[in-house]
Amino acid sequence: MKLYLIRHGRQSSKLCNVDVDLSEAGFRQAALVGERLVPAKIDAVYSSDLLRAVQTAQSANIYWNVEHFVRPGLREISFGDMEGMTDAAIAEQYRDFKREQQKMERDLAYPGGECAGDVVARALPVFEEMARSGYRRVAVVTHGGVIRSLIAHFLGMDLAKWRMLAVDLENCSISELDYHEDTGRFYVERLNDYAHLERYPELLRSGWVDEEN
C-alpha cells in the first residue's frame, strides 16, 4: 500500500496555525500536486478537518475524482498559546521555550499545546484505518508537524528530534510511505518531494514574500 503524504497548500494568513482558507498560490500548488499524482492512480484521499487541508484535498481531487475522508486526527500539532500569534511575537514571548526546543533533548509540548508524541498518538489510528481500508494508493493531506512527527516515529527516531526532518517542508510537497501488511510497518520511500513546484519559484517557501505559514 502506498500513502502519499501531502502538506497542505499555502494558506492566506501568516498567523500561527489559524484555521483559514488557501491563498491563490495555495490553490495553484494543490492543482500541481493533483496533476503530479495522476499516474499514481489514487484510490482515496484523506485529509485533516482544518480548512487549508480540506481545500487542498478538494482541489487536488479534481484530478483523481475519488472518495474524500475527513479525519480530525490528522490536524496540525497544537501550538497552544502561540496560535494566532505572529512569528515575531512568538520569538519574543517564547524565546526561552524556543531555546529549549532547539536543543532537541526532550519531546517538549508547546505551551498549552502538544508534543510530537501527542500527534503520533492521535494520528496513528487514522493510518491504521487506512492500512485496513483495502485501498492500495491513498493521498493524505495533512500538516508539516504531523508529517514530520509520524515519519520520525516510523523511523524509530527520538521524537525530540522530529524537527530535524525537512526544516522547510514545502507546501504541497509529497512524502511517500509504503505499508507492508506482512510486517505491519510503514516504510519511508521519500520526503519533501516538490519537483512539481520547481518551475514556479514564487510557489516555494524561499519565494514566499507576502504570505507565510
Tab-separated table of C-alpha atoms in Angstrom:
chain	number	residue	atom	x	y	z
A	1	MET	CA	0.000	0.000	0.000
A	2	LYS	CA	1.289	3.451	-0.957
A	3	LEU	CA	0.486	6.538	1.088
A	4	TYR	CA	1.337	9.937	-0.360
A	5	LEU	CA	1.570	12.456	2.465
A	6	ILE	CA	0.890	15.952	1.154
A	7	ARG	CA	1.428	19.076	3.166
A	8	HIS	CA	-1.479	21.463	2.623
A	9	GLY	CA	-1.165	24.391	0.216
A	10	ARG	CA	-0.129	27.870	1.256
A	11	GLN	CA	-2.747	29.490	3.451
A	12	SER	CA	-3.988	33.068	3.421
A	13	SER	CA	-2.597	34.176	6.785
A	14	LYS	CA	0.826	34.488	8.378
A	15	LEU	CA	-0.541	33.908	11.880
A	16	CYS	CA	0.354	30.700	13.703
A	17	ASN	CA	-1.964	27.781	12.919
A	18	VAL	CA	-5.149	29.760	12.290
A	19	ASP	CA	-7.947	27.909	10.502
A	20	VAL	CA	-8.207	29.928	7.297
A	21	ASP	CA	-8.593	29.150	3.610
A	22	LEU	CA	-5.898	28.739	0.977
A	23	SER	CA	-4.315	31.675	-0.786
A	24	GLU	CA	-4.307	31.883	-4.573
A	25	ALA	CA	-0.823	30.352	-4.517
A	26	GLY	CA	-2.125	27.544	-2.314
A	27	PHE	CA	-4.787	26.609	-4.854
A	28	ARG	CA	-2.138	26.592	-7.585
A	29	GLN	CA	0.062	24.294	-5.505
A	30	ALA	CA	-2.848	21.943	-4.860
A	31	ALA	CA	-3.633	21.701	-8.570
A	32	LEU	CA	0.007	20.951	-9.363
A	33	VAL	CA	0.276	18.143	-6.825
A	34	GLY	CA	-3.055	16.725	-8.024
A	35	GLU	CA	-1.802	16.637	-11.597
A	36	ARG	CA	1.566	15.214	-10.481
A	37	LEU	CA	-0.106	12.239	-8.796
A	38	VAL	CA	-2.450	11.305	-11.657
A	39	PRO	CA	-0.104	8.470	-12.771
A	40	ALA	CA	-0.169	7.070	-9.208
A	41	LYS	CA	-3.874	6.200	-9.698
A	42	ILE	CA	-5.015	7.418	-6.290
A	43	ASP	CA	-7.847	5.295	-4.799
A	44	ALA	CA	-8.909	7.630	-1.960
A	45	VAL	CA	-7.926	10.838	-0.250
A	46	TYR	CA	-7.881	11.517	3.486
A	47	SER	CA	-7.417	14.953	4.993
A	48	SER	CA	-7.317	16.902	8.220
A	49	ASP	CA	-10.502	18.808	9.022
A	50	LEU	CA	-8.699	22.175	9.020
A	51	LEU	CA	-9.848	24.324	6.109
A	52	ARG	CA	-6.480	24.617	4.370
A	53	ALA	CA	-6.151	20.823	4.270
A	54	VAL	CA	-9.741	20.242	3.154
A	55	GLN	CA	-9.408	22.770	0.334
A	56	THR	CA	-6.078	21.288	-0.759
A	57	ALA	CA	-7.625	17.811	-0.879
A	58	GLN	CA	-10.673	19.060	-2.788
A	59	SER	CA	-8.571	20.938	-5.336
A	60	ALA	CA	-6.175	18.035	-5.911
A	61	ASN	CA	-9.073	15.591	-6.055
A	62	ILE	CA	-10.381	17.291	-9.191
A	63	TYR	CA	-7.661	15.242	-10.925
A	64	TRP	CA	-8.460	11.965	-9.131
A	65	ASN	CA	-12.234	12.025	-8.524
A	66	VAL	CA	-12.098	9.629	-5.568
A	67	GLU	CA	-13.799	9.487	-2.180
A	68	HIS	CA	-12.586	12.079	0.344
A	69	PHE	CA	-12.477	11.202	4.051
A	70	VAL	CA	-12.002	13.969	6.652
A	71	ARG	CA	-10.284	12.968	9.901
A	72	PRO	CA	-9.626	15.410	12.811
A	73	GLY	CA	-6.787	13.142	13.944
A	74	LEU	CA	-4.736	14.468	11.017
A	75	ARG	CA	-4.880	18.138	12.070
A	76	GLU	CA	-1.720	20.107	12.742
A	77	ILE	CA	0.196	19.857	16.005
A	78	SER	CA	-1.383	22.227	18.509
A	79	PHE	CA	0.850	25.211	19.166
A	80	GLY	CA	-1.295	26.010	22.189
A	81	ASP	CA	-0.853	29.530	23.500
A	82	MET	CA	1.121	30.519	20.390
A	83	GLU	CA	-1.779	30.012	17.999
A	84	GLY	CA	-2.943	33.186	16.300
A	85	MET	CA	0.361	34.971	17.028
A	86	THR	CA	2.939	36.360	14.607
A	87	ASP	CA	6.393	34.807	14.294
A	88	ALA	CA	7.939	37.956	15.753
A	89	ALA	CA	5.677	37.881	18.810
A	90	ILE	CA	6.392	34.173	19.358
A	91	ALA	CA	10.148	34.761	19.113
A	92	GLU	CA	9.876	37.486	21.757
A	93	GLN	CA	7.393	35.982	24.208
A	94	TYR	CA	8.502	32.353	23.996
A	95	ARG	CA	12.229	32.718	23.435
A	96	ASP	CA	13.096	30.521	26.447
A	97	PHE	CA	10.856	27.735	25.180
A	98	LYS	CA	12.254	28.029	21.647
A	99	ARG	CA	15.784	27.858	23.033
A	100	GLU	CA	14.971	24.633	24.899
A	101	GLN	CA	13.194	23.201	21.867
A	102	GLN	CA	16.244	23.815	19.677
A	103	LYS	CA	18.328	21.604	21.986
A	104	MET	CA	16.149	18.624	20.958
A	105	GLU	CA	16.791	16.889	24.261
A	106	ARG	CA	13.122	16.249	25.132
A	107	ASP	CA	9.886	15.956	23.198
A	108	LEU	CA	8.583	19.249	24.547
A	109	ALA	CA	4.928	20.182	24.268
A	110	TYR	CA	4.205	23.671	23.039
A	111	PRO	CA	2.933	25.778	25.977
A	112	GLY	CA	-0.719	24.847	26.314
A	113	GLY	CA	-0.383	22.592	23.253
A	114	GLU	CA	1.004	19.283	22.035
A	115	CYS	CA	4.305	17.483	21.586
A	116	ALA	CA	5.205	15.102	18.751
A	117	GLY	CA	4.192	12.110	20.852
A	118	ASP	CA	0.708	13.562	21.240
A	119	VAL	CA	0.420	13.959	17.465
A	120	VAL	CA	1.525	10.372	16.853
A	121	ALA	CA	-0.985	9.082	19.428
A	122	ARG	CA	-3.952	10.719	17.693
A	123	ALA	CA	-2.816	10.372	14.063
A	124	LEU	CA	-1.606	6.768	14.138
A	125	PRO	CA	-5.125	5.285	14.446
A	126	VAL	CA	-6.039	7.075	11.200
A	127	PHE	CA	-3.048	5.469	9.477
A	128	GLU	CA	-4.057	2.096	10.868
A	129	GLU	CA	-7.559	2.704	9.486
A	130	MET	CA	-6.077	3.412	6.060
A	131	ALA	CA	-3.915	0.295	6.283
A	132	ARG	CA	-7.067	-1.788	6.839
A	133	SER	CA	-9.136	0.042	4.213
A	134	GLY	CA	-8.298	-2.151	1.227
A	135	TYR	CA	-7.157	0.873	-0.769
A	136	ARG	CA	-3.798	0.492	-2.478
A	137	ARG	CA	-2.848	4.133	-3.143
A	138	VAL	CA	-4.011	6.833	-0.741
A	139	ALA	CA	-3.313	10.565	-0.718
A	140	VAL	CA	-3.156	12.034	2.791
A	141	VAL	CA	-3.434	15.817	3.009
A	142	THR	CA	-2.180	16.949	6.373
A	143	HIS	CA	0.332	19.316	8.005
A	144	GLY	CA	4.070	19.730	8.441
A	145	GLY	CA	4.132	18.863	12.126
A	146	VAL	CA	2.081	15.727	11.523
A	147	ILE	CA	4.216	14.527	8.619
A	148	ARG	CA	7.498	15.057	10.440
A	149	SER	CA	6.258	13.587	13.746
A	150	LEU	CA	4.916	10.444	12.080
A	151	ILE	CA	7.962	9.890	9.894
A	152	ALA	CA	10.192	10.261	12.969
A	153	HIS	CA	8.021	7.641	14.679
A	154	PHE	CA	8.098	5.237	11.718
A	155	LEU	CA	11.901	5.563	11.539
A	156	GLY	CA	12.244	4.849	15.247
A	157	MET	CA	13.795	8.252	15.911
A	158	ASP	CA	13.831	10.018	19.245
A	159	LEU	CA	10.724	12.195	18.895
A	160	ALA	CA	12.618	15.082	20.473
A	161	LYS	CA	14.356	15.341	17.079
A	162	TRP	CA	11.268	15.403	14.842
A	163	ARG	CA	12.044	18.939	13.726
A	164	MET	CA	15.270	17.731	12.076
A	165	LEU	CA	13.188	16.290	9.235
A	166	ALA	CA	12.802	18.813	6.411
A	167	VAL	CA	13.066	22.185	8.129
A	168	ASP	CA	11.445	23.776	5.075
A	169	LEU	CA	8.795	21.195	4.264
A	170	GLU	CA	7.292	22.703	1.136
A	171	ASN	CA	3.578	23.331	0.794
A	172	CYS	CA	2.051	20.560	-1.351
A	173	SER	CA	5.257	18.530	-1.233
A	174	ILE	CA	4.974	14.739	-1.324
A	175	SER	CA	6.365	12.369	1.291
A	176	GLU	CA	5.751	8.715	0.471
A	177	LEU	CA	5.190	5.742	2.755
A	178	ASP	CA	4.965	2.095	1.753
A	179	TYR	CA	2.879	-0.029	4.132
A	180	HIS	CA	3.653	-3.755	4.239
A	181	GLU	CA	0.858	-5.836	5.722
A	182	ASP	CA	3.145	-8.786	6.433
A	183	THR	CA	5.339	-6.750	8.783
A	184	GLY	CA	2.778	-4.164	9.860
A	185	ARG	CA	5.355	-1.464	9.162
A	186	PHE	CA	5.293	1.840	7.304
A	187	TYR	CA	8.483	2.293	5.275
A	188	VAL	CA	9.657	5.769	4.250
A	189	GLU	CA	10.248	5.988	0.493
A	190	ARG	CA	10.702	9.754	0.022
A	191	LEU	CA	10.472	13.024	1.917
A	192	ASN	CA	9.585	16.564	0.801
A	193	ASP	CA	9.467	15.904	-2.962
A	194	TYR	CA	8.424	19.171	-4.618
A	195	ALA	CA	9.635	18.654	-8.185
A	196	HIS	CA	6.202	19.730	-9.464
A	197	LEU	CA	6.736	23.186	-7.916
A	198	GLU	CA	10.298	23.869	-9.020
A	199	ARG	CA	9.282	25.625	-12.243
A	200	TYR	CA	7.458	28.215	-10.148
A	201	PRO	CA	9.864	29.880	-7.670
A	202	GLU	CA	7.061	32.028	-6.282
A	203	LEU	CA	5.344	28.863	-5.015
A	204	LEU	CA	8.355	27.751	-2.966
A	205	ARG	CA	8.922	28.802	0.622
A	206	SER	CA	12.076	30.650	-0.442
A	207	GLY	CA	9.902	32.767	-2.738
A	208	TRP	CA	7.233	33.437	-0.141
A	209	VAL	CA	7.122	37.203	0.316
A	210	ASP	CA	3.588	38.300	1.144
A	211	GLU	CA	2.217	35.146	2.799
A	212	GLU	CA	3.633	32.663	5.241
A	213	ASN	CA	2.668	29.555	7.228
